[in-house]
mmCIF file of C-alpha atoms in Angstrom:
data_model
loop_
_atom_site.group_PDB
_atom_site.id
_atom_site.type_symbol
_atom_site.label_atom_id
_atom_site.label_comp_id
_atom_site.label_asym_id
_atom_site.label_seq_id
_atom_site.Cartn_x
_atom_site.Cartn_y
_atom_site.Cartn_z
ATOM 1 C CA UNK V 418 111.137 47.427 15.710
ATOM 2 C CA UNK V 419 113.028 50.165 14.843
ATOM 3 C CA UNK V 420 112.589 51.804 11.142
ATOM 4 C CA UNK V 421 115.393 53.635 9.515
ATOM 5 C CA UNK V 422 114.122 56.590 7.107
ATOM 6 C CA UNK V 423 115.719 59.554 4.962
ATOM 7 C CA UNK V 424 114.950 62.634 5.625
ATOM 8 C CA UNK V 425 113.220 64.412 2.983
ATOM 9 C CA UNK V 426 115.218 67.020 0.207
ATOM 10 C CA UNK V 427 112.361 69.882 1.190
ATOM 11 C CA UNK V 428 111.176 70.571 4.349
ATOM 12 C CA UNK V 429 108.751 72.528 5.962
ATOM 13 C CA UNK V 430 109.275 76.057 7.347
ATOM 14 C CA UNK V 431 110.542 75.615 11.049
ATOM 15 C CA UNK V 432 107.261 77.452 12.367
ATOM 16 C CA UNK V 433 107.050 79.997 15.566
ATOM 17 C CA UNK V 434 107.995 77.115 18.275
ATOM 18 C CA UNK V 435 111.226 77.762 20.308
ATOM 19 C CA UNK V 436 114.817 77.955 19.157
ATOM 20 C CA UNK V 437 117.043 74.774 19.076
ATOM 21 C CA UNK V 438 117.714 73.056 22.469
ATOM 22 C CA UNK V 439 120.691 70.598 20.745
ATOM 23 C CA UNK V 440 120.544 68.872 24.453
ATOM 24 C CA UNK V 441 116.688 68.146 24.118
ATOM 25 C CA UNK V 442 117.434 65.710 21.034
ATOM 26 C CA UNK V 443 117.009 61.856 21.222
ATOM 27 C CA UNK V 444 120.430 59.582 20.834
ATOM 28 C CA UNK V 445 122.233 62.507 23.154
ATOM 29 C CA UNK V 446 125.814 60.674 22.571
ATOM 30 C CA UNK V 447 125.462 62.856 19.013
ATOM 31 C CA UNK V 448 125.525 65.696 20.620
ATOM 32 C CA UNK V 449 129.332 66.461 19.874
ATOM 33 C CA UNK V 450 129.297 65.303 16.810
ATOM 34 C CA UNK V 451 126.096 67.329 15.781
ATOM 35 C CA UNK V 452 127.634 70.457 17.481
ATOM 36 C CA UNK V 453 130.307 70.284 15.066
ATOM 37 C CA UNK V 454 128.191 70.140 11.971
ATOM 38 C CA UNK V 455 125.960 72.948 13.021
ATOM 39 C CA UNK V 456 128.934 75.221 13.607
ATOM 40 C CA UNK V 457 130.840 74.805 10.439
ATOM 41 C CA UNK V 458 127.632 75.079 8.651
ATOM 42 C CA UNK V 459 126.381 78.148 10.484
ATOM 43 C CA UNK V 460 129.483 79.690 9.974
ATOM 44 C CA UNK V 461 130.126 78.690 6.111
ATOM 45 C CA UNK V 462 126.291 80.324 5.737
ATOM 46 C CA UNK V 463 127.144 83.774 7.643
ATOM 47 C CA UNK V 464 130.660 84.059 5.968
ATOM 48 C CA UNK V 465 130.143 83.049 2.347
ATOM 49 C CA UNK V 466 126.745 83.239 0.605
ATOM 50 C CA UNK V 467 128.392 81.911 -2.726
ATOM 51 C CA UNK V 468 130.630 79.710 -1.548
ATOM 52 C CA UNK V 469 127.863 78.275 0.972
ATOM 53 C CA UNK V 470 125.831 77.799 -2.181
ATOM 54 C CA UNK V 471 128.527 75.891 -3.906
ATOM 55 C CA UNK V 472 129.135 74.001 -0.794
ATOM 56 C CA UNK V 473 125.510 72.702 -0.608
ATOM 57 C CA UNK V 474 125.396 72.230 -4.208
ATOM 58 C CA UNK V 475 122.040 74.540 -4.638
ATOM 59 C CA UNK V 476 120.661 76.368 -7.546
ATOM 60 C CA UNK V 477 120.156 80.388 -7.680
ATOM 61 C CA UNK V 478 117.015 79.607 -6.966
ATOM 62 C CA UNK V 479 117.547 78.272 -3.643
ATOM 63 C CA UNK V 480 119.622 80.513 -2.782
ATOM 64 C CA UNK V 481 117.617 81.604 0.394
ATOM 65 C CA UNK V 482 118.151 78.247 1.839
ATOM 66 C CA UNK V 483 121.642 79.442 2.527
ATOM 67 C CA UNK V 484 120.449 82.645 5.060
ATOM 68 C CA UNK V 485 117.915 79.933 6.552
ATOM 69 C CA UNK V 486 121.332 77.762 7.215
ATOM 70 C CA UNK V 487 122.933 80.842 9.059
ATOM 71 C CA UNK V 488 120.134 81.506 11.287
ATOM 72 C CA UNK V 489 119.460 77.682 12.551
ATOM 73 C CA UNK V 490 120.851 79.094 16.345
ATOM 74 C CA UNK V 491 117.709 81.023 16.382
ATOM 75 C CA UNK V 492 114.695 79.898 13.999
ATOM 76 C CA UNK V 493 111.530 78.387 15.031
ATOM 77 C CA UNK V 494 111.200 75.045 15.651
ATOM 78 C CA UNK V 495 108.745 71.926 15.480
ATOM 79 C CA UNK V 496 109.146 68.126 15.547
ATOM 80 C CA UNK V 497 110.718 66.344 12.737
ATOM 81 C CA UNK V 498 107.891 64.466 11.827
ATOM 82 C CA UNK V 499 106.233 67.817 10.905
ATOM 83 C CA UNK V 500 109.469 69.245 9.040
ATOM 84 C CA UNK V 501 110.208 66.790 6.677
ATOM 85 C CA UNK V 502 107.668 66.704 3.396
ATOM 86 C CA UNK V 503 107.896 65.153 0.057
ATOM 87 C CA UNK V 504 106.274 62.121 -1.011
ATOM 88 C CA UNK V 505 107.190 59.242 1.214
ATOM 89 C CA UNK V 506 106.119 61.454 4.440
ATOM 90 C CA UNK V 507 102.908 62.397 2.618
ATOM 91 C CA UNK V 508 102.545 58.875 2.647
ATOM 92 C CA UNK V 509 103.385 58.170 5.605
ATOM 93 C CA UNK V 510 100.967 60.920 6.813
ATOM 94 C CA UNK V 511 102.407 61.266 10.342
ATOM 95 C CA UNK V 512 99.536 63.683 11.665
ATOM 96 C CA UNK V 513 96.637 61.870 10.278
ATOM 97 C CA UNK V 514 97.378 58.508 12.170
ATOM 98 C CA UNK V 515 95.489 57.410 15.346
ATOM 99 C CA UNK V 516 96.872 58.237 18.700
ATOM 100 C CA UNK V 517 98.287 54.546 19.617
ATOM 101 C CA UNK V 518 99.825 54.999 15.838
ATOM 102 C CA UNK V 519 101.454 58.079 16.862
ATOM 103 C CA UNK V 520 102.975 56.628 19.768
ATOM 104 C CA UNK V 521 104.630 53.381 18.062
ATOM 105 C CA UNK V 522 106.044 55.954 15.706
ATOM 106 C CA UNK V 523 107.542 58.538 17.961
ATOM 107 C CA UNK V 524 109.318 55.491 19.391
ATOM 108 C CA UNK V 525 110.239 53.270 16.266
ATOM 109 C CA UNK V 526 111.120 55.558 13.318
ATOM 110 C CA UNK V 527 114.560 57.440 13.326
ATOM 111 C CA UNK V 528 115.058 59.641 10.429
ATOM 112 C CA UNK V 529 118.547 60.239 9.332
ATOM 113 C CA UNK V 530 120.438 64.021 8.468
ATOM 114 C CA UNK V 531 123.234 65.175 7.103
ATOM 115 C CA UNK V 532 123.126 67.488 10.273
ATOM 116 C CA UNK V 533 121.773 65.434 12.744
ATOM 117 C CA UNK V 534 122.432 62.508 12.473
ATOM 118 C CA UNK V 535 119.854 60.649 13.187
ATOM 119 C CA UNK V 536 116.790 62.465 14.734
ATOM 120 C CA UNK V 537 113.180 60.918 16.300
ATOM 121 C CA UNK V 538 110.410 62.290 14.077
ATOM 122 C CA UNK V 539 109.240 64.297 17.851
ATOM 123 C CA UNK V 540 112.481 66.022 18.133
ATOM 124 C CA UNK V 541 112.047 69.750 17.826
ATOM 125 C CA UNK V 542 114.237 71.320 14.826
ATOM 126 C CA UNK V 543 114.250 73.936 12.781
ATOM 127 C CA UNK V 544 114.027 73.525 9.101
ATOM 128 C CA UNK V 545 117.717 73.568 7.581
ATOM 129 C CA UNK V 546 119.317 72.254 4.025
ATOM 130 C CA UNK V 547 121.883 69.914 4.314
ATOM 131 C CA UNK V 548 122.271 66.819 2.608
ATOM 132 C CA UNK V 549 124.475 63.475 3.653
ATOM 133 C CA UNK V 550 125.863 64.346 0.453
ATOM 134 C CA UNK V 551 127.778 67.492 1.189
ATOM 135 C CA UNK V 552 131.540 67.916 1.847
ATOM 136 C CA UNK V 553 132.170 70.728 4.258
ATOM 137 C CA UNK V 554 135.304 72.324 4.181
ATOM 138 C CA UNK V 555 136.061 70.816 8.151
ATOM 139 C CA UNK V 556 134.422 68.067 8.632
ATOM 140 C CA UNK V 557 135.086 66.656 4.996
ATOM 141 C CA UNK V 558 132.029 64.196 3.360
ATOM 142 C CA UNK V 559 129.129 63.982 5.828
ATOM 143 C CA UNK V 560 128.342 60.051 5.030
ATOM 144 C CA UNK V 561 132.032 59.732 6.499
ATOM 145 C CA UNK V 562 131.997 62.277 8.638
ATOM 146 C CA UNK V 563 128.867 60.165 10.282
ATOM 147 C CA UNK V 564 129.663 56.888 9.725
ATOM 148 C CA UNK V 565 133.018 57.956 12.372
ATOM 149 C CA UNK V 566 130.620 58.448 15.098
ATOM 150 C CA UNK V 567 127.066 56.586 14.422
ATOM 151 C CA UNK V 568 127.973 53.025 15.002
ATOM 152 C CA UNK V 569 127.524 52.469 18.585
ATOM 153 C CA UNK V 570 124.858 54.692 19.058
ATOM 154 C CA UNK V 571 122.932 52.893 16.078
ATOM 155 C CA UNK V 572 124.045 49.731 17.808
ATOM 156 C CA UNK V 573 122.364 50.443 20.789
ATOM 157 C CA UNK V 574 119.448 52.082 19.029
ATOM 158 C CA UNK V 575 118.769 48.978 17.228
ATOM 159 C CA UNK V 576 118.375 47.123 20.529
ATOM 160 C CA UNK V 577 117.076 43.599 20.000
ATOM 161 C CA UNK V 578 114.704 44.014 17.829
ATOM 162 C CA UNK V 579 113.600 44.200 13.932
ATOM 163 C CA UNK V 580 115.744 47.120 12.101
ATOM 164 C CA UNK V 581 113.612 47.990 9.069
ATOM 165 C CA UNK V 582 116.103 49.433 6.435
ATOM 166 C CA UNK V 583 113.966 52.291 3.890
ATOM 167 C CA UNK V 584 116.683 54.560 3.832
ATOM 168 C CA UNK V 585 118.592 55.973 0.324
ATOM 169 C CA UNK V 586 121.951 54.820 -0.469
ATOM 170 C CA UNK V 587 123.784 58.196 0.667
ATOM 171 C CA UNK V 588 122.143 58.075 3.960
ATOM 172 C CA UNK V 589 122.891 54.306 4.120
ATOM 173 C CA UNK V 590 126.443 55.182 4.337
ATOM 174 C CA UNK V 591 126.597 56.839 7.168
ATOM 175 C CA UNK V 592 125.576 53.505 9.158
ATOM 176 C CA UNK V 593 125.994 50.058 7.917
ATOM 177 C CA UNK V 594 124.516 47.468 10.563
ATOM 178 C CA UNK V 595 127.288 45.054 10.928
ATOM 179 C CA UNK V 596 127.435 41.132 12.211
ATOM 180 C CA UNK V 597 123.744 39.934 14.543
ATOM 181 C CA UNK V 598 122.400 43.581 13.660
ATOM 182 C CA UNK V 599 122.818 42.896 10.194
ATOM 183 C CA UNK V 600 120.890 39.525 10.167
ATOM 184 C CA UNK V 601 117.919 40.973 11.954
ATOM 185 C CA UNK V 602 117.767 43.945 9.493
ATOM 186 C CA UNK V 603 115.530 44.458 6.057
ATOM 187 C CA UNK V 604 115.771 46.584 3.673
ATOM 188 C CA UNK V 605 113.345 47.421 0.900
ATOM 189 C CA UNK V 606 112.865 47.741 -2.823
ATOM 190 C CA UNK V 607 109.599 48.460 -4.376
ATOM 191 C CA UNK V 608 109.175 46.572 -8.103
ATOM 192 C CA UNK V 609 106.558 47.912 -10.639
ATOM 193 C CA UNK V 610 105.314 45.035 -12.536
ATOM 194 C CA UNK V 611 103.986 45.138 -16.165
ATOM 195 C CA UNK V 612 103.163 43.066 -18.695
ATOM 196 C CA UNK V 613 104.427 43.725 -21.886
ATOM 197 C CA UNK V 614 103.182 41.945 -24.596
ATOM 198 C CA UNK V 615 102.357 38.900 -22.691
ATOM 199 C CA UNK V 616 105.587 39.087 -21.033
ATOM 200 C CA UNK V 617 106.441 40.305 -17.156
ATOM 201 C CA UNK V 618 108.675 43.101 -16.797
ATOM 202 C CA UNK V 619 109.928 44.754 -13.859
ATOM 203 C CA UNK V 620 111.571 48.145 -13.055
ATOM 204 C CA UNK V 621 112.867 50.414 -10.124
ATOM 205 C CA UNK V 622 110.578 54.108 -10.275
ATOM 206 C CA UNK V 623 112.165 56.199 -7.575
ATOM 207 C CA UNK V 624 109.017 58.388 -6.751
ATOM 208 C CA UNK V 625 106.466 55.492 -6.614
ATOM 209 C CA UNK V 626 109.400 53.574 -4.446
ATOM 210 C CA UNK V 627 109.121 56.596 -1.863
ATOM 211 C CA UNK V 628 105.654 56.434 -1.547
ATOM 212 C CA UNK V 629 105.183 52.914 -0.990
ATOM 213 C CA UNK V 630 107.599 52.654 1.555
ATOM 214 C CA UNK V 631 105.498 55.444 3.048
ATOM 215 C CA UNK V 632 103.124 53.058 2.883
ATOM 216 C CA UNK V 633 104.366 50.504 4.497
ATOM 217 C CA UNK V 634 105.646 52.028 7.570
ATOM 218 C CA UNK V 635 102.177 53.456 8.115
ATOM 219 C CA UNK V 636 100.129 50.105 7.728
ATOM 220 C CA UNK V 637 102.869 49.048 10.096
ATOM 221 C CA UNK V 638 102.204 51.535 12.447
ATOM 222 C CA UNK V 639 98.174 51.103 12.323
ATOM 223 C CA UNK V 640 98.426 47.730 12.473
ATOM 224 C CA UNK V 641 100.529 48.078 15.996
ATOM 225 C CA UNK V 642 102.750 44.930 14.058
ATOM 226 C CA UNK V 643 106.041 44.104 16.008
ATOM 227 C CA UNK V 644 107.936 42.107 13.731
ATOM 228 C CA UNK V 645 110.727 40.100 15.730
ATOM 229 C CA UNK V 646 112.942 39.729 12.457
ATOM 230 C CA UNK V 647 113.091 39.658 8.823
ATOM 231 C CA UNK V 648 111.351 36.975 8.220
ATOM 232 C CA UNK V 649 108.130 37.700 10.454
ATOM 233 C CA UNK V 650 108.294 41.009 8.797
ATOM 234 C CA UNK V 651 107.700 39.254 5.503
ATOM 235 C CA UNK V 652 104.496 37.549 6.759
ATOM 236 C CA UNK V 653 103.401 40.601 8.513
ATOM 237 C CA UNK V 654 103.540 42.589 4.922
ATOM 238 C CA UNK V 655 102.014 39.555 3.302
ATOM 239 C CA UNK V 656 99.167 39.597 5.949
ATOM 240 C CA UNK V 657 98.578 43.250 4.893
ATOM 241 C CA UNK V 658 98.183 42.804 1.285
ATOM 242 C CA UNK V 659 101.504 43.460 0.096
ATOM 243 C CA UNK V 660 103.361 41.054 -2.398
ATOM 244 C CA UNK V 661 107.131 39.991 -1.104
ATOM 245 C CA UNK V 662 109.432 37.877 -2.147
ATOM 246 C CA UNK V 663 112.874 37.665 -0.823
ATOM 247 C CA UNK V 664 115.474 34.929 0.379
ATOM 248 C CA UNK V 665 117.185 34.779 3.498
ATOM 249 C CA UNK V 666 120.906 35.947 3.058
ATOM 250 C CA UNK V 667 123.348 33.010 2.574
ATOM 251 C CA UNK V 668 126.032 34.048 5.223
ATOM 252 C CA UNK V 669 125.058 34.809 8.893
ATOM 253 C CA UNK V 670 125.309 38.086 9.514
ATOM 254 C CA UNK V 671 124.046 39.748 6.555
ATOM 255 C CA UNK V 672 120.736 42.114 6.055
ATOM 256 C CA UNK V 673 117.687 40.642 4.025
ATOM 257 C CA UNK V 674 116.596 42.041 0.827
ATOM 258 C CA UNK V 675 112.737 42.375 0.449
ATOM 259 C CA UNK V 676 110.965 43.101 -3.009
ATOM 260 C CA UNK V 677 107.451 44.450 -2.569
ATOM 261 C CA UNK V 678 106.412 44.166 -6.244
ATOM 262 C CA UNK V 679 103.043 46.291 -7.361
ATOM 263 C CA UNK V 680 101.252 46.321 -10.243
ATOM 264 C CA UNK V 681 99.589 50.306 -9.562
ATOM 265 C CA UNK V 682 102.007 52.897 -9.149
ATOM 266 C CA UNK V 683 100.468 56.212 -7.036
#
């Protein structure tokens, strides 16, 4: 099973561990493309402050993020899994899992990056600010920037297996599994159900969405599940307590769509 994620808009400072080692990172056949990124984006930080700040599309009050940007050569580092926050990674809650856990995660999840790529949550980084979302002055639009480069790497990534799709839609971009990857891959939306005066009614809350997908992957994990496809993944969710409905896609070659409806949002 492999499980696609986004990375997370804050992150965690990059720590005391060693600088970058670009060569030490998982899915190696990135490591031109990442080069590239990590240039024009060290360089845009060092040469512009304003214009980097444009660029990235932050506030004045994150303006620091761009001097963390032009020192990314030489910053701390510490594994992915420990620099990406917010509320689907709390809960997820990487370093609270059991060891076995741990394992089936530093082998199954791949989180994607506007810089990276795609990184393994035990890959050593340092903490940056870049979304999928920017357009560098170079390299034009990340998501197509990516998209140029990812496909056979993600192909072979994917291997056999289940690909469980939780990423956003701009990070979705930058890899679209395509023809038998696409039939053996999910994706998720999470449903709050109400009922409103005596009727059912259903809507899409972004935060809640994050966290249950955190959710999920971890019961996943802890459970040691190994879903061949889609639709063993739906029993496996249903198994753990999760309501799903979905349909399986009417053309070959096409991803399922799961809806894990809840009643409690947390």
């Amino acid at each position: 099973m492999l499980v696609l994620l986004p990375p997370s808009e804050g992150k965690a400072d990059g720590g005391r561990g060693a600088p970058l080692k670009a060569e030490g990172l998982s899915l190696p056949d990135l490591a031109d493309a990442r080069a590239a990124v990590l240039d024009e984006l060290v360089e845009l930080c060092l040469a512009d402050e304003d214009k980097a700040k444009g660029v990235l599309g932050l506030s004045e009050g994150l303006r620091g993020e761009v001097g963390k940007n032009a020192a990314l050569r030489t910053a701390g580092t510490r594994p992915a899994g420990e620099i990406y926050t917010g509320v689907l990674y709390d809960a997820l809650g990487l370093a609270t899992l059991d060891a076995k856990a741990k394992r089936r995660a530093a082998q199954s999840l791949l989180v994607f990056s506007g810089l990276w790529g795609a990184v393994r949550t035990g890959d050593r980084i340092p903490s940056y600010r870049c979304s999928m979302g920017v357009k560098l002055p170079g390299l034009g639009a990340l998501g197509t920037y990516w998209r140029g480069v990812m496909d056979p790497v993600m192909t072979d990534a994917a291997g056999t297996g289940l690909v469980l799709d939780l990423r956003s839609a701009a990070y979705a971009a930058a890899w679209k599994p395509k023809g038998e990857v696409a039939g053996r891959t999910a994706t998720v939306r999470v449903l709050h159900s109400q009922i409103v005066d005596g009727v059912e009614k259903r809507s899409v809350v972004s935060h809640f969405n994050k966290a249950t997908k955190g959710r999920i992957v971890r019961d996943l994990l802890l459970a040691g599940a190994t879903p061949a496809d889609p639709a063993e993944l739906v029993d496996v969710l249903r198994g753990l307590g999760y309501v799903v409905e979905c349909a399986a896609p009417a053309k070959a070659g096409k991803a399922w769509a799961l809806d894990v409806v809840v009643e409690q949002i947390h």
